[in-house]
């Protein structure tokens, strides 16, 4: 049976240029297709994988801790400088080469808080040594408490206690400030020591970010290359893919017909075997029956001769028994020969060869698809190669080299940091030693005061004469005077340090750190014309300008570069990856493709007639006649006739006739025994074979009917649907490829706009620098000068209380006697009023 070509003349019609353009754009949107198994035209593509974001090191921007005195110092600085950075004033200072009087006045007005503090500091620096000098001169001259005489009054003890506790509280306050000085000094040292490492981590994070951006772009591009290779593999395997799917659809209808074919072929073979066995059994039984008939006929003739002898008494009575010895040994089955002919005709048709022929043809469909689509595959592969070249060219136009240049700049910065770090560390050791010395000076005053406050009361006897006070009390008073002296000696120098550090740290905080933290500094940097060449939008060729503060805000939320740098103004990604506008033309070209299928003839009319004849002959097979014949044979019983011969021989007087009759009776019994041992088993075997034939004959009718029905359905299906099936499955193959394109378009759009170049490390770097400079270094520095200034302020009451309290403990040179006597007041006498 010859089956026609299934796929011939698959040609793309329409505009070749439109087709290439459509495929070109679509290839920019190929999805992450997995390896295609040969049994499926369009396997389910894996979900698009998000880009693997680089791992960054933890830096100081994650440290939310602030200095232990930050709130107090910042509150003081906010009081000193309550207004924020004046942008207009800074712009005037930058743009004017000469400072006018109005500009100077405006600067002084803005810095009035700092000027007041500076004035207070200058007064302190000037007056403290002057006051100390004059106080020392006066005391040397015996004035200002310099005379070693103490007047004894009733309130002397109360005054001493008041001065003692006042001096004690003042000293504790100074000690607290001194502790804060030590702690802030150590905090500043730790901040400076850790700053190079934190800066290195920050630079490494920026370097990782700059390295990751080209890698992420390459990842998106490589996915398009990978998918182009996948689609190329699909085109190379179009036969196993599309042809196998078409065959799968065909087999949904053909397999039931072929299975019924196989079943009919097997039943036909089984029928032939049973028929051969039946013919063999009939021939063997007929041979046995012929021998039986010959033997019975011989014995009957002998009995007839014996009965015809003259000396036979009553022989006429046995003539009726001789009639029973006539056997009908002909065994026949009606319509068996016609059924045998029908079976032979079906066997001669060779159904198995036809099944094999059909299967071989349909199994060759994939190769036929491959052969018929060779030109289309070659042209499509050429388009894929062109698309790959276009993608490479498009990527080469992206200025990723600027990121490499920036990475080189970062490397240079890192080298500069490594060079400067040892010098900074050496300078930090010197600064730390100087600050420790300053802390020790303050601590010296505190120790002197505490020694005086401890030794004075310890050696003091309240009722003792001031000239006879103990050495312990006198040492206490001396320590108090030493504390006052050291305060006068060093306070102006310490205040000078406070003033310098206040101007440095306070202005850095108010002008840089505070605006930096609240975002005003970045907004100020965004001021047009402030920094030439900072027009990022103009540099990128955007329609709108991009502010540094906007970039920082977006990077703070870890936004991608697509939205942060407004790249959507440069590239219309939606239009570039919009493949839907091309699919209409491609589908229209596909619909216009001329795909035809010739008819497939599964059964010829001659074979159908043979199968119908086979089924009708199987219905004509009847076992009734042969059963009756077998029942007749199995009902033969020669023993009855033998018994009558023995009975008749017993009544004979002629011994010869008597002996002949007994011999003939014995022969009949031997024949009957032969029937039971030979013919009866043959009858049983024949009966089983007939039953098998009857059972299979009953099934043949249904099997043939099923074959004719299913083959008819399959034939109608192929005649009416084969061409449409090929079109449908081919359309599915195309839809699969378009689905890959659309999936990648969505993936690329999502990846580029939401995942490529998330600039969180950039904001993190800004936050880290702000944290290092402001939250660590500047806050520690401000805490140090604030603590030192705190101590200097309380040096003044400490000097006053120490000097006054020292006289209550030191040994006086002259004494004053105070008698605790009762003073009697004069009571006036009453007088009579004159009339």
JSON list of N, CA, C and O in Angstrom, two decimals, residues 91-122:
[
{"chain": "A", "resi": 91, "resn": "UNK", "atom": "N", "xyz": [27.13, 81.12, 47.99]},
{"chain": "A", "resi": 91, "resn": "UNK", "atom": "CA", "xyz": [27.29, 81.42, 46.57]},
{"chain": "A", "resi": 91, "resn": "UNK", "atom": "C", "xyz": [27.95, 82.77, 46.36]},
{"chain": "A", "resi": 91, "resn": "UNK", "atom": "O", "xyz": [28.79, 82.95, 45.46]},
{"chain": "A", "resi": 92, "resn": "UNK", "atom": "N", "xyz": [27.61, 83.75, 47.21]},
{"chain": "A", "resi": 92, "resn": "UNK", "atom": "CA", "xyz": [28.25, 85.06, 47.10]},
{"chain": "A", "resi": 92, "resn": "UNK", "atom": "C", "xyz": [29.74, 84.96, 47.40]},
{"chain": "A", "resi": 92, "resn": "UNK", "atom": "O", "xyz": [30.58, 85.57, 46.72]},
{"chain": "A", "resi": 93, "resn": "UNK", "atom": "N", "xyz": [30.08, 84.17, 48.44]},
{"chain": "A", "resi": 93, "resn": "UNK", "atom": "CA", "xyz": [31.48, 84.02, 48.80]},
{"chain": "A", "resi": 93, "resn": "UNK", "atom": "C", "xyz": [32.25, 83.35, 47.67]},
{"chain": "A", "resi": 93, "resn": "UNK", "atom": "O", "xyz": [33.41, 83.71, 47.38]},
{"chain": "A", "resi": 94, "resn": "UNK", "atom": "N", "xyz": [31.61, 82.36, 47.02]},
{"chain": "A", "resi": 94, "resn": "UNK", "atom": "CA", "xyz": [32.30, 81.63, 45.95]},
{"chain": "A", "resi": 94, "resn": "UNK", "atom": "C", "xyz": [32.48, 82.50, 44.71]},
{"chain": "A", "resi": 94, "resn": "UNK", "atom": "O", "xyz": [33.56, 82.52, 44.10]},
{"chain": "A", "resi": 95, "resn": "UNK", "atom": "N", "xyz": [31.45, 83.27, 44.37]},
{"chain": "A", "resi": 95, "resn": "UNK", "atom": "CA", "xyz": [31.47, 83.99, 43.10]},
{"chain": "A", "resi": 95, "resn": "UNK", "atom": "C", "xyz": [32.17, 85.34, 43.21]},
{"chain": "A", "resi": 95, "resn": "UNK", "atom": "O", "xyz": [32.59, 85.90, 42.17]},
{"chain": "A", "resi": 96, "resn": "UNK", "atom": "N", "xyz": [32.30, 85.92, 44.42]},
{"chain": "A", "resi": 96, "resn": "UNK", "atom": "CA", "xyz": [32.94, 87.24, 44.55]},
{"chain": "A", "resi": 96, "resn": "UNK", "atom": "C", "xyz": [34.40, 87.05, 44.90]},
{"chain": "A", "resi": 96, "resn": "UNK", "atom": "O", "xyz": [34.75, 86.38, 45.87]},
{"chain": "A", "resi": 97, "resn": "UNK", "atom": "N", "xyz": [35.25, 87.67, 44.09]},
{"chain": "A", "resi": 97, "resn": "UNK", "atom": "CA", "xyz": [36.69, 87.58, 44.34]},
{"chain": "A", "resi": 97, "resn": "UNK", "atom": "C", "xyz": [37.11, 88.50, 45.49]},
{"chain": "A", "resi": 97, "resn": "UNK", "atom": "O", "xyz": [38.05, 88.20, 46.23]},
{"chain": "A", "resi": 98, "resn": "UNK", "atom": "N", "xyz": [36.45, 89.64, 45.63]},
{"chain": "A", "resi": 98, "resn": "UNK", "atom": "CA", "xyz": [36.74, 90.59, 46.71]},
{"chain": "A", "resi": 98, "resn": "UNK", "atom": "C", "xyz": [35.58, 90.63, 47.68]},
{"chain": "A", "resi": 98, "resn": "UNK", "atom": "O", "xyz": [34.42, 90.71, 47.27]},
{"chain": "A", "resi": 99, "resn": "UNK", "atom": "N", "xyz": [35.89, 90.59, 48.97]},
{"chain": "A", "resi": 99, "resn": "UNK", "atom": "CA", "xyz": [34.86, 90.63, 49.98]},
{"chain": "A", "resi": 99, "resn": "UNK", "atom": "C", "xyz": [34.47, 92.08, 50.25]},
{"chain": "A", "resi": 99, "resn": "UNK", "atom": "O", "xyz": [35.31, 92.91, 50.68]},
{"chain": "A", "resi": 100, "resn": "UNK", "atom": "N", "xyz": [33.24, 92.42, 50.02]},
{"chain": "A", "resi": 100, "resn": "UNK", "atom": "CA", "xyz": [32.74, 93.75, 50.31]},
{"chain": "A", "resi": 100, "resn": "UNK", "atom": "C", "xyz": [32.35, 93.85, 51.78]},
{"chain": "A", "resi": 100, "resn": "UNK", "atom": "O", "xyz": [32.25, 92.85, 52.50]},
{"chain": "A", "resi": 101, "resn": "UNK", "atom": "N", "xyz": [32.12, 95.08, 52.21]},
{"chain": "A", "resi": 101, "resn": "UNK", "atom": "CA", "xyz": [31.72, 95.28, 53.60]},
{"chain": "A", "resi": 101, "resn": "UNK", "atom": "C", "xyz": [30.38, 94.65, 53.89]},
{"chain": "A", "resi": 101, "resn": "UNK", "atom": "O", "xyz": [30.17, 94.08, 54.97]},
{"chain": "A", "resi": 102, "resn": "UNK", "atom": "N", "xyz": [29.47, 94.73, 52.94]},
{"chain": "A", "resi": 102, "resn": "UNK", "atom": "CA", "xyz": [28.16, 94.11, 53.15]},
{"chain": "A", "resi": 102, "resn": "UNK", "atom": "C", "xyz": [28.28, 92.61, 53.28]},
{"chain": "A", "resi": 102, "resn": "UNK", "atom": "O", "xyz": [27.59, 91.98, 54.11]},
{"chain": "A", "resi": 103, "resn": "UNK", "atom": "N", "xyz": [29.15, 92.01, 52.46]},
{"chain": "A", "resi": 103, "resn": "UNK", "atom": "CA", "xyz": [29.32, 90.56, 52.53]},
{"chain": "A", "resi": 103, "resn": "UNK", "atom": "C", "xyz": [29.95, 90.16, 53.87]},
{"chain": "A", "resi": 103, "resn": "UNK", "atom": "O", "xyz": [29.54, 89.19, 54.50]},
{"chain": "A", "resi": 104, "resn": "UNK", "atom": "N", "xyz": [30.97, 90.95, 54.29]},
{"chain": "A", "resi": 104, "resn": "UNK", "atom": "CA", "xyz": [31.60, 90.66, 55.59]},
{"chain": "A", "resi": 104, "resn": "UNK", "atom": "C", "xyz": [30.59, 90.80, 56.72]},
{"chain": "A", "resi": 104, "resn": "UNK", "atom": "O", "xyz": [30.55, 89.99, 57.65]},
{"chain": "A", "resi": 105, "resn": "UNK", "atom": "N", "xyz": [29.76, 91.85, 56.63]},
{"chain": "A", "resi": 105, "resn": "UNK", "atom": "CA", "xyz": [28.74, 92.06, 57.65]},
{"chain": "A", "resi": 105, "resn": "UNK", "atom": "C", "xyz": [27.75, 90.90, 57.67]},
{"chain": "A", "resi": 105, "resn": "UNK", "atom": "O", "xyz": [27.35, 90.41, 58.75]},
{"chain": "A", "resi": 106, "resn": "UNK", "atom": "N", "xyz": [27.37, 90.41, 56.50]},
{"chain": "A", "resi": 106, "resn": "UNK", "atom": "CA", "xyz": [26.42, 89.30, 56.42]},
{"chain": "A", "resi": 106, "resn": "UNK", "atom": "C", "xyz": [27.02, 88.03, 57.00]},
{"chain": "A", "resi": 106, "resn": "UNK", "atom": "O", "xyz": [26.34, 87.28, 57.71]},
{"chain": "A", "resi": 107, "resn": "UNK", "atom": "N", "xyz": [28.33, 87.81, 56.74]},
{"chain": "A", "resi": 107, "resn": "UNK", "atom": "CA", "xyz": [29.00, 86.63, 57.31]},
{"chain": "A", "resi": 107, "resn": "UNK", "atom": "C", "xyz": [29.06, 86.74, 58.83]},
{"chain": "A", "resi": 107, "resn": "UNK", "atom": "O", "xyz": [28.81, 85.77, 59.55]},
{"chain": "A", "resi": 108, "resn": "UNK", "atom": "N", "xyz": [29.38, 87.96, 59.33]},
{"chain": "A", "resi": 108, "resn": "UNK", "atom": "CA", "xyz": [29.47, 88.15, 60.77]},
{"chain": "A", "resi": 108, "resn": "UNK", "atom": "C", "xyz": [28.11, 87.96, 61.44]},
{"chain": "A", "resi": 108, "resn": "UNK", "atom": "O", "xyz": [28.01, 87.40, 62.55]},
{"chain": "A", "resi": 109, "resn": "UNK", "atom": "N", "xyz": [27.06, 88.44, 60.78]},
{"chain": "A", "resi": 109, "resn": "UNK", "atom": "CA", "xyz": [25.72, 88.25, 61.33]},
{"chain": "A", "resi": 109, "resn": "UNK", "atom": "C", "xyz": [25.38, 86.77, 61.40]},
{"chain": "A", "resi": 109, "resn": "UNK", "atom": "O", "xyz": [24.80, 86.30, 62.40]},
{"chain": "A", "resi": 110, "resn": "UNK", "atom": "N", "xyz": [25.72, 86.01, 60.34]},
{"chain": "A", "resi": 110, "resn": "UNK", "atom": "CA", "xyz": [25.42, 84.57, 60.34]},
{"chain": "A", "resi": 110, "resn": "UNK", "atom": "C", "xyz": [26.21, 83.84, 61.43]},
{"chain": "A", "resi": 110, "resn": "UNK", "atom": "O", "xyz": [25.72, 82.93, 62.07]},
{"chain": "A", "resi": 111, "resn": "UNK", "atom": "N", "xyz": [27.46, 84.32, 61.68]},
{"chain": "A", "resi": 111, "resn": "UNK", "atom": "CA", "xyz": [28.33, 83.66, 62.65]},
{"chain": "A", "resi": 111, "resn": "UNK", "atom": "C", "xyz": [28.32, 84.36, 64.01]},
{"chain": "A", "resi": 111, "resn": "UNK", "atom": "O", "xyz": [29.27, 84.20, 64.79]},
{"chain": "A", "resi": 112, "resn": "UNK", "atom": "N", "xyz": [27.25, 85.07, 64.31]},
{"chain": "A", "resi": 112, "resn": "UNK", "atom": "CA", "xyz": [27.22, 85.83, 65.55]},
{"chain": "A", "resi": 112, "resn": "UNK", "atom": "C", "xyz": [27.32, 84.92, 66.77]},
{"chain": "A", "resi": 112, "resn": "UNK", "atom": "O", "xyz": [27.96, 85.26, 67.77]},
{"chain": "A", "resi": 113, "resn": "UNK", "atom": "N", "xyz": [26.73, 83.74, 66.69]},
{"chain": "A", "resi": 113, "resn": "UNK", "atom": "CA", "xyz": [26.81, 82.81, 67.82]},
{"chain": "A", "resi": 113, "resn": "UNK", "atom": "C", "xyz": [28.24, 82.37, 68.07]},
{"chain": "A", "resi": 113, "resn": "UNK", "atom": "O", "xyz": [28.71, 82.33, 69.23]},
{"chain": "A", "resi": 114, "resn": "UNK", "atom": "N", "xyz": [28.94, 82.03, 67.01]},
{"chain": "A", "resi": 114, "resn": "UNK", "atom": "CA", "xyz": [30.34, 81.63, 67.15]},
{"chain": "A", "resi": 114, "resn": "UNK", "atom": "C", "xyz": [31.18, 82.81, 67.64]},
{"chain": "A", "resi": 114, "resn": "UNK", "atom": "O", "xyz": [32.12, 82.63, 68.44]},
{"chain": "A", "resi": 115, "resn": "UNK", "atom": "N", "xyz": [30.87, 84.04, 67.15]},
{"chain": "A", "resi": 115, "resn": "UNK", "atom": "CA", "xyz": [31.64, 85.21, 67.57]},
{"chain": "A", "resi": 115, "resn": "UNK", "atom": "C", "xyz": [31.47, 85.46, 69.05]},
{"chain": "A", "resi": 115, "resn": "UNK", "atom": "O", "xyz": [32.44, 85.83, 69.75]},
{"chain": "A", "resi": 116, "resn": "UNK", "atom": "N", "xyz": [30.25, 85.28, 69.55]},
{"chain": "A", "resi": 116, "resn": "UNK", "atom": "CA", "xyz": [30.02, 85.47, 70.99]},
{"chain": "A", "resi": 116, "resn": "UNK", "atom": "C", "xyz": [30.84, 84.47, 71.78]},
{"chain": "A", "resi": 116, "resn": "UNK", "atom": "O", "xyz": [31.49, 84.80, 72.79]},
{"chain": "A", "resi": 117, "resn": "UNK", "atom": "N", "xyz": [30.82, 83.22, 71.34]},
{"chain": "A", "resi": 117, "resn": "UNK", "atom": "CA", "xyz": [31.59, 82.19, 72.03]},
{"chain": "A", "resi": 117, "resn": "UNK", "atom": "C", "xyz": [33.09, 82.48, 71.95]},
{"chain": "A", "resi": 117, "resn": "UNK", "atom": "O", "xyz": [33.84, 82.28, 72.92]},
{"chain": "A", "resi": 118, "resn": "UNK", "atom": "N", "xyz": [33.53, 82.95, 70.80]},
{"chain": "A", "resi": 118, "resn": "UNK", "atom": "CA", "xyz": [34.95, 83.30, 70.65]},
{"chain": "A", "resi": 118, "resn": "UNK", "atom": "C", "xyz": [35.30, 84.46, 71.58]},
{"chain": "A", "resi": 118, "resn": "UNK", "atom": "O", "xyz": [36.38, 84.46, 72.21]},
{"chain": "A", "resi": 119, "resn": "UNK", "atom": "N", "xyz": [34.40, 85.44, 71.66]},
{"chain": "A", "resi": 119, "resn": "UNK", "atom": "CA", "xyz": [34.66, 86.58, 72.55]},
{"chain": "A", "resi": 119, "resn": "UNK", "atom": "C", "xyz": [34.77, 86.12, 74.00]},
{"chain": "A", "resi": 119, "resn": "UNK", "atom": "O", "xyz": [35.65, 86.56, 74.75]},
{"chain": "A", "resi": 120, "resn": "UNK", "atom": "N", "xyz": [33.87, 85.22, 74.40]},
{"chain": "A", "resi": 120, "resn": "UNK", "atom": "CA", "xyz": [33.93, 84.69, 75.77]},
{"chain": "A", "resi": 120, "resn": "UNK", "atom": "C", "xyz": [35.23, 83.95, 75.98]},
{"chain": "A", "resi": 120, "resn": "UNK", "atom": "O", "xyz": [35.89, 84.09, 77.02]},
{"chain": "A", "resi": 121, "resn": "UNK", "atom": "N", "xyz": [35.64, 83.17, 75.01]},
{"chain": "A", "resi": 121, "resn": "UNK", "atom": "CA", "xyz": [36.90, 82.44, 75.13]},
{"chain": "A", "resi": 121, "resn": "UNK", "atom": "C", "xyz": [38.09, 83.37, 75.20]},
{"chain": "A", "resi": 121, "resn": "UNK", "atom": "O", "xyz": [39.03, 83.15, 75.99]},
{"chain": "A", "resi": 122, "resn": "UNK", "atom": "N", "xyz": [38.07, 84.46, 74.39]},
{"chain": "A", "resi": 122, "resn": "UNK", "atom": "CA", "xyz": [39.19, 85.41, 74.40]},
{"chain": "A", "resi": 122, "resn": "UNK", "atom": "C", "xyz": [39.26, 86.12, 75.75]},
{"chain": "A", "resi": 122, "resn": "UNK", "atom": "O", "xyz": [40.35, 86.31, 76.33]}
]
